[in-house]
Coordinates of N, CA and C in Angstrom, one line a residue:
X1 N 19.4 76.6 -19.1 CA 18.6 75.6 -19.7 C 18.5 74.4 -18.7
X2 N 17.2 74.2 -18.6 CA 17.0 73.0 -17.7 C 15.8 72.1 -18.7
X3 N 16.2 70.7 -18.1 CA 15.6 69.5 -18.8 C 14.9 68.9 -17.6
X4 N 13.8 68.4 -18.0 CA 12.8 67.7 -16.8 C 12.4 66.8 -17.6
X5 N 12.7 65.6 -17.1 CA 12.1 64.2 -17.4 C 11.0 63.4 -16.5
X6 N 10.6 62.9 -17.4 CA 8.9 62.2 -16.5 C 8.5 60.9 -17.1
X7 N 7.8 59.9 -16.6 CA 7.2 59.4 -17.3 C 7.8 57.3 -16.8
X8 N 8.6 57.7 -16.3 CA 9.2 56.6 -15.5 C 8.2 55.8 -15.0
X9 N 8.3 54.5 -14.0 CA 7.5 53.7 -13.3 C 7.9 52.2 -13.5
X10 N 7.0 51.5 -12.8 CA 7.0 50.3 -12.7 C 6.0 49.1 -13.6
X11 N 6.9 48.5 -14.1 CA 5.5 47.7 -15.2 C 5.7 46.1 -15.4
X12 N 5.3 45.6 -16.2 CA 5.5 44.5 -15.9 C 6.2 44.2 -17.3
X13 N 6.8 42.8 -17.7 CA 7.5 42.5 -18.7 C 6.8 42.3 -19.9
X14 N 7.1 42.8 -21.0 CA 5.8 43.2 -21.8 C 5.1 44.1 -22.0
X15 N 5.4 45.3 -21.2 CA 4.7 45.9 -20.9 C 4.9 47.3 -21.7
X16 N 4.1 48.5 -22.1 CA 5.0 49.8 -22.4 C 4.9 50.7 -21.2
X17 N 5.8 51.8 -21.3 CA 6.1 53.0 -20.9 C 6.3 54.1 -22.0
X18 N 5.8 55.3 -21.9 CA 6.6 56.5 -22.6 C 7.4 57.5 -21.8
X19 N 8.1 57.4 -22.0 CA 9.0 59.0 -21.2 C 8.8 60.1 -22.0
X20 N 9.0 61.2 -21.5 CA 9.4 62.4 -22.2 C 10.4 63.3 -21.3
X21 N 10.8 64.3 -21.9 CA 11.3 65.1 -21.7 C 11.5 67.1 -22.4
X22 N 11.4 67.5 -21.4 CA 10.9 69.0 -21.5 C 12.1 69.7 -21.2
X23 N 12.4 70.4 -22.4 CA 13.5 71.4 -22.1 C 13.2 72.4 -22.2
X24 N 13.7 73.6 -21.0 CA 13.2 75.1 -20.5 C 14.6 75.8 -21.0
X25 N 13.9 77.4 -21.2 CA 14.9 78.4 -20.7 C 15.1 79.0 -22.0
X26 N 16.4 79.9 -22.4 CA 16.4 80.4 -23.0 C 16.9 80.1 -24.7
X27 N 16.1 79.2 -25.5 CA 16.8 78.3 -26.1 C 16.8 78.7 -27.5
X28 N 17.6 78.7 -28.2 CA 17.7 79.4 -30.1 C 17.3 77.4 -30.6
X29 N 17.6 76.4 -30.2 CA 17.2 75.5 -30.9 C 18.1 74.5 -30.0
X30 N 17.2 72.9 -30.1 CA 17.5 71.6 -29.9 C 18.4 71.3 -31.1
X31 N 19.4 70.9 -30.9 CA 20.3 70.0 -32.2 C 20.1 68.9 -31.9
X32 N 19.6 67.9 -31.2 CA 20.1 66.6 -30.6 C 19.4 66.6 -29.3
X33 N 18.6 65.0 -29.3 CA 18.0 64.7 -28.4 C 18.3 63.7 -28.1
X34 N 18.8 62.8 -27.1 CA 19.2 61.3 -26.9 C 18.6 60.9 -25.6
X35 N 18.1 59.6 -25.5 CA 18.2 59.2 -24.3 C 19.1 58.3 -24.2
X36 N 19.9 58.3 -22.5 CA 21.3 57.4 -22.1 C 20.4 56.3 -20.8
X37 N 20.6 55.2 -20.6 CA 20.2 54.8 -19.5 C 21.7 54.6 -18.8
X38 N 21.3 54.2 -17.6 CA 21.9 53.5 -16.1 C 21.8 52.7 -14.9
X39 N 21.9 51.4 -15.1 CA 21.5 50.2 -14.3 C 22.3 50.1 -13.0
X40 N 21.9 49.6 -12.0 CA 22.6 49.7 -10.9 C 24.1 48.9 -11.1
X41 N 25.3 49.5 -10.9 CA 26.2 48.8 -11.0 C 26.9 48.9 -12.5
X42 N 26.1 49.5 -13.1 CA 26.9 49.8 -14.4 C 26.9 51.5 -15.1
X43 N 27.7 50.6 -16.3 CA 27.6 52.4 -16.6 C 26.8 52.7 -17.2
X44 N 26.8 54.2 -17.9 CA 26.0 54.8 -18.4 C 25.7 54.2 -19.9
X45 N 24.7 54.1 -20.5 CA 24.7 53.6 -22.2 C 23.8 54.6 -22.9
X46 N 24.2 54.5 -24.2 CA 23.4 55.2 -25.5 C 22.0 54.1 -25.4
X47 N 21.3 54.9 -25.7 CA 19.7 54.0 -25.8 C 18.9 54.8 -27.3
X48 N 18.9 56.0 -27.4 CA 18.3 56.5 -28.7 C 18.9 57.7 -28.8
X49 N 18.7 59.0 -29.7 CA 19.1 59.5 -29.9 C 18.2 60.3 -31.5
X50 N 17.7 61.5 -31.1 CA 17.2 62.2 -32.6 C 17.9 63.5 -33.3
X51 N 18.2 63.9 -34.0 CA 18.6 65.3 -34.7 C 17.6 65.9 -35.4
X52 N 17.6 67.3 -35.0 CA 17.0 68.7 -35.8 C 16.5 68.0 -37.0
X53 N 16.9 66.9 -37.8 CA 16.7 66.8 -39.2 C 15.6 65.6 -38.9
X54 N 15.4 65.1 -37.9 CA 14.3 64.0 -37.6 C 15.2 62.9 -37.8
X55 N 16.1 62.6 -38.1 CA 17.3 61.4 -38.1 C 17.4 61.1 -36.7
X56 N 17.0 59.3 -36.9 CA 16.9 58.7 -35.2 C 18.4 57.4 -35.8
X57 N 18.7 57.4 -34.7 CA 20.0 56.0 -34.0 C 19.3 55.4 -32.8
X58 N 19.4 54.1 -33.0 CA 19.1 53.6 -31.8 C 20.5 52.4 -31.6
X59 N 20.5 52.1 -29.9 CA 21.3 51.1 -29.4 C 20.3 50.0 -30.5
X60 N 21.5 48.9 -30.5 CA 20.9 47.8 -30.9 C 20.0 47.0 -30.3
X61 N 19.7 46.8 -28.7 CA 19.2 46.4 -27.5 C 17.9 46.8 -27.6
X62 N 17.8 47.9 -28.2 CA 16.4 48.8 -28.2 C 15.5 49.0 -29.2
X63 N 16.5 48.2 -30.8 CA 15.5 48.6 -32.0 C 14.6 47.4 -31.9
X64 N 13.7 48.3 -32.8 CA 12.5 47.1 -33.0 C 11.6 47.8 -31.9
X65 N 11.7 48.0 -30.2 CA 10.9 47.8 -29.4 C 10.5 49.3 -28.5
X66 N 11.6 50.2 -29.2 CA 11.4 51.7 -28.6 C 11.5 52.9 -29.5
X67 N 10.7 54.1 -29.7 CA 10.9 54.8 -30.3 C 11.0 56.2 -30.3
X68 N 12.1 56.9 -30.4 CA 12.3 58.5 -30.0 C 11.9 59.4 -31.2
X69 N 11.1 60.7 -30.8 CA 10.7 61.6 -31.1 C 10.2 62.7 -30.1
X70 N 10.7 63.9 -31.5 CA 10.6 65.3 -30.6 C 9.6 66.0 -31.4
X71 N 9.2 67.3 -30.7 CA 8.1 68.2 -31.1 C 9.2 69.5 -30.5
X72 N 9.4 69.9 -32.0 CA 10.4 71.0 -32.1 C 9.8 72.0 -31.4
X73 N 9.0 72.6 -32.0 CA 8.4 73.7 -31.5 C 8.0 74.0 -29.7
X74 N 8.0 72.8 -29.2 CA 7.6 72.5 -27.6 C 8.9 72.1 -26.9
X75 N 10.1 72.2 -27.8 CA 11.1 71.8 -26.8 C 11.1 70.4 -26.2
X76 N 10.4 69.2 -26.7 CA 10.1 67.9 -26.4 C 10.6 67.0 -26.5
X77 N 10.9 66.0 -25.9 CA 11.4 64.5 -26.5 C 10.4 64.0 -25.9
X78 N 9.9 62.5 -26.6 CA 9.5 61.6 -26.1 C 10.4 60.8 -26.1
X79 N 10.2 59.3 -25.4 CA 10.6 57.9 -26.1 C 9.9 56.9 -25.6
X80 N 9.2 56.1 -26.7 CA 7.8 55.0 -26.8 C 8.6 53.8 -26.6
X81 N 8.5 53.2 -25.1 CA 9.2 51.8 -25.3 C 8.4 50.8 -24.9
X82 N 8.3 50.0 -25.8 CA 7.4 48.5 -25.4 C 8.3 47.6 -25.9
X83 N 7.2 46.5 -25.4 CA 8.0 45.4 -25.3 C 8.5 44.7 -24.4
X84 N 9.1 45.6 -23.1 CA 9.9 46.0 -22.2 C 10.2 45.0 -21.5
X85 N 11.5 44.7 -21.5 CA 12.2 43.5 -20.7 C 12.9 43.5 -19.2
X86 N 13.2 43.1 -18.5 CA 13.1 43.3 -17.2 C 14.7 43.8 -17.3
X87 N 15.8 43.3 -18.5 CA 17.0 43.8 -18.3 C 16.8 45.6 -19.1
X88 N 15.8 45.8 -19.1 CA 15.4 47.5 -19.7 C 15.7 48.1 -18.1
X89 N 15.5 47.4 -16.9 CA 15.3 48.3 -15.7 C 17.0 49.1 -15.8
X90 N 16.4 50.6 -15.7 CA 17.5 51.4 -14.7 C 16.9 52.6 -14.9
X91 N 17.7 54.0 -14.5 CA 17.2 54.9 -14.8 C 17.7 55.7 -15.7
X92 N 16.5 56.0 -16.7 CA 16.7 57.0 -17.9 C 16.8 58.1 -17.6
X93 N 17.6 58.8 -18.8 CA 18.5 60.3 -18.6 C 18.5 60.8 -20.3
X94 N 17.4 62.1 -20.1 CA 17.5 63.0 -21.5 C 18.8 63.7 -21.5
X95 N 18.7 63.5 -22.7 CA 20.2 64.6 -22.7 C 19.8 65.4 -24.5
X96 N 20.7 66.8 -24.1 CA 20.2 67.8 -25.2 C 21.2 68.2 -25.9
X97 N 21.8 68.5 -26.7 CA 22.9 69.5 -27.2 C 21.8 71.1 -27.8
X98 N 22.1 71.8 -27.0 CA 21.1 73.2 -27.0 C 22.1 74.6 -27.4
X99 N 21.4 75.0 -28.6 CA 21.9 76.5 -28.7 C 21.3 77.5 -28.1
X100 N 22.0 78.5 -27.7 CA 21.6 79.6 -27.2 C 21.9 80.5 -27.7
X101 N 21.0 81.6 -27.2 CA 21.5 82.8 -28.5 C 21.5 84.2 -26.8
X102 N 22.5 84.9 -27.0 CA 23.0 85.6 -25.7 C 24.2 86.8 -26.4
X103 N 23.6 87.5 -26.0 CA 25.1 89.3 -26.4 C 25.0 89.2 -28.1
X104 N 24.6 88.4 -28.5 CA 24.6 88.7 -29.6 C 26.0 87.6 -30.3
X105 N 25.4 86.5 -29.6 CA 26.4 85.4 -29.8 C 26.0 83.8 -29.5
X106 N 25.8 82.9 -30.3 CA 25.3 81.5 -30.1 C 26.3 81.0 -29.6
X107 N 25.7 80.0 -28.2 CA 26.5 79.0 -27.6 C 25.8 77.6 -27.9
X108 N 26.8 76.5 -27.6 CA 26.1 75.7 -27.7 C 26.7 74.6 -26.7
X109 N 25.8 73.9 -26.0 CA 26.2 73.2 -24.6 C 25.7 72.2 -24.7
X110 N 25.8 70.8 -23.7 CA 25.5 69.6 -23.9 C 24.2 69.8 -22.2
X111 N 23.5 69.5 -22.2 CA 22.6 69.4 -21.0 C 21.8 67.9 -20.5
X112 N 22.1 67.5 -19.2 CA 21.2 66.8 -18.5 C 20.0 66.8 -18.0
X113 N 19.2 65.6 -17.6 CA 17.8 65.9 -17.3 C 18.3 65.1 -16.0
X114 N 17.6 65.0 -15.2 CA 17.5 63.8 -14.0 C 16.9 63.4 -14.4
X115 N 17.4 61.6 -13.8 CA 17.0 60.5 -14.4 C 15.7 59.9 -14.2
X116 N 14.7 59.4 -14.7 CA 13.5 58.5 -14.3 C 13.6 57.2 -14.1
X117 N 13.2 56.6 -13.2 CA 13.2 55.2 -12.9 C 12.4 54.1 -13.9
X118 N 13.2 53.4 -14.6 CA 12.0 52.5 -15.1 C 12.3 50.9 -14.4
X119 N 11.2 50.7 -14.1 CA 11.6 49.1 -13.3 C 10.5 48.0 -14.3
X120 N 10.8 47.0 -14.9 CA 10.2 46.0 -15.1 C 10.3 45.0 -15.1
X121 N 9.5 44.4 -14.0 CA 9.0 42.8 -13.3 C 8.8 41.7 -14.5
X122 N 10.0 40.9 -14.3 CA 9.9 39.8 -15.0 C 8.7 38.6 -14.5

C-alpha cells in the first residue's frame, strides 16, 4: 500500500489550499484517514482525522477553518483548509489505517504518505 500526497504550496495569509491524498495497492478498505503536520523544529501533530463511518476530529488549531473528507470508493482523502495562517506553515503527512485482504486473511497496518509543503506568507 502506498499513499501519495499532493496539493501543497505557497499562499498567502488568508488564503486556501486543498490537499489530498491517494491511497494505492491492494486494499479490502480505509478505516481511518488523518492528516498529521510538521513544522520545522517541532514535532509531529494530529491536525484532522475521518473514519469509515464519515466521523471527523479535528485539532482544536484547525476547527472552524479546515475540513477533511474521503471518497471511499477512490481511496481518497482530501483536506479543505482556509483561512490559513502563517503558523499553518509545515509539511503535511496523510496517514491511513488500511486493511488488506491476502491468503485468505485480513491485515491491518498503519501507512504514510510523504509530506507536502504548505508555506503561508504573513
Amino acid at each position: 500500500v502506498q499513499l501519495q500526497a499532493s496539493g501543497g504550496g505557497l499562499v498567502q495569509a488568508g488564503g486556501s489550499l486543498r490537499l489530498s491524498c491517494v491511497a494505492s495497492g491492494s486494499i479490502f478498505s480505509v478505516n481511518r484517514w488523518a492528516w498529521y503536520r510538521q513544522a520545522p523544529g517541532k514535532q509531529r501533530e494530529f491536525v484532522a482525522a475521518i473514519i469509515s463511518a464519515g466521523k471527523t476530529d479535528y485539532a482544536d488549531f484547525v476547527k472552524g477553518r479546515f475540513t477533511i473528507s474521503a471518497d471511499t470508493p477512490k481511496n481518497t482523502v482530501a483536506l479543505q483548509m482556509n483561512s490559513l495562517k502563517h503558523e499553518d506553515t509545515a509539511a503535511y503527512y496523510c496517514n491511513a489505517d488500511v486493511t488488506t485482504y491476502s491468503s485468505s486473511q485480513y491485515y491491518s497496518n498503519d501507512y504514510w504518505g510523504q509530506g507536502t509543503q504548505v508555506t503561508v506568507s504573513s
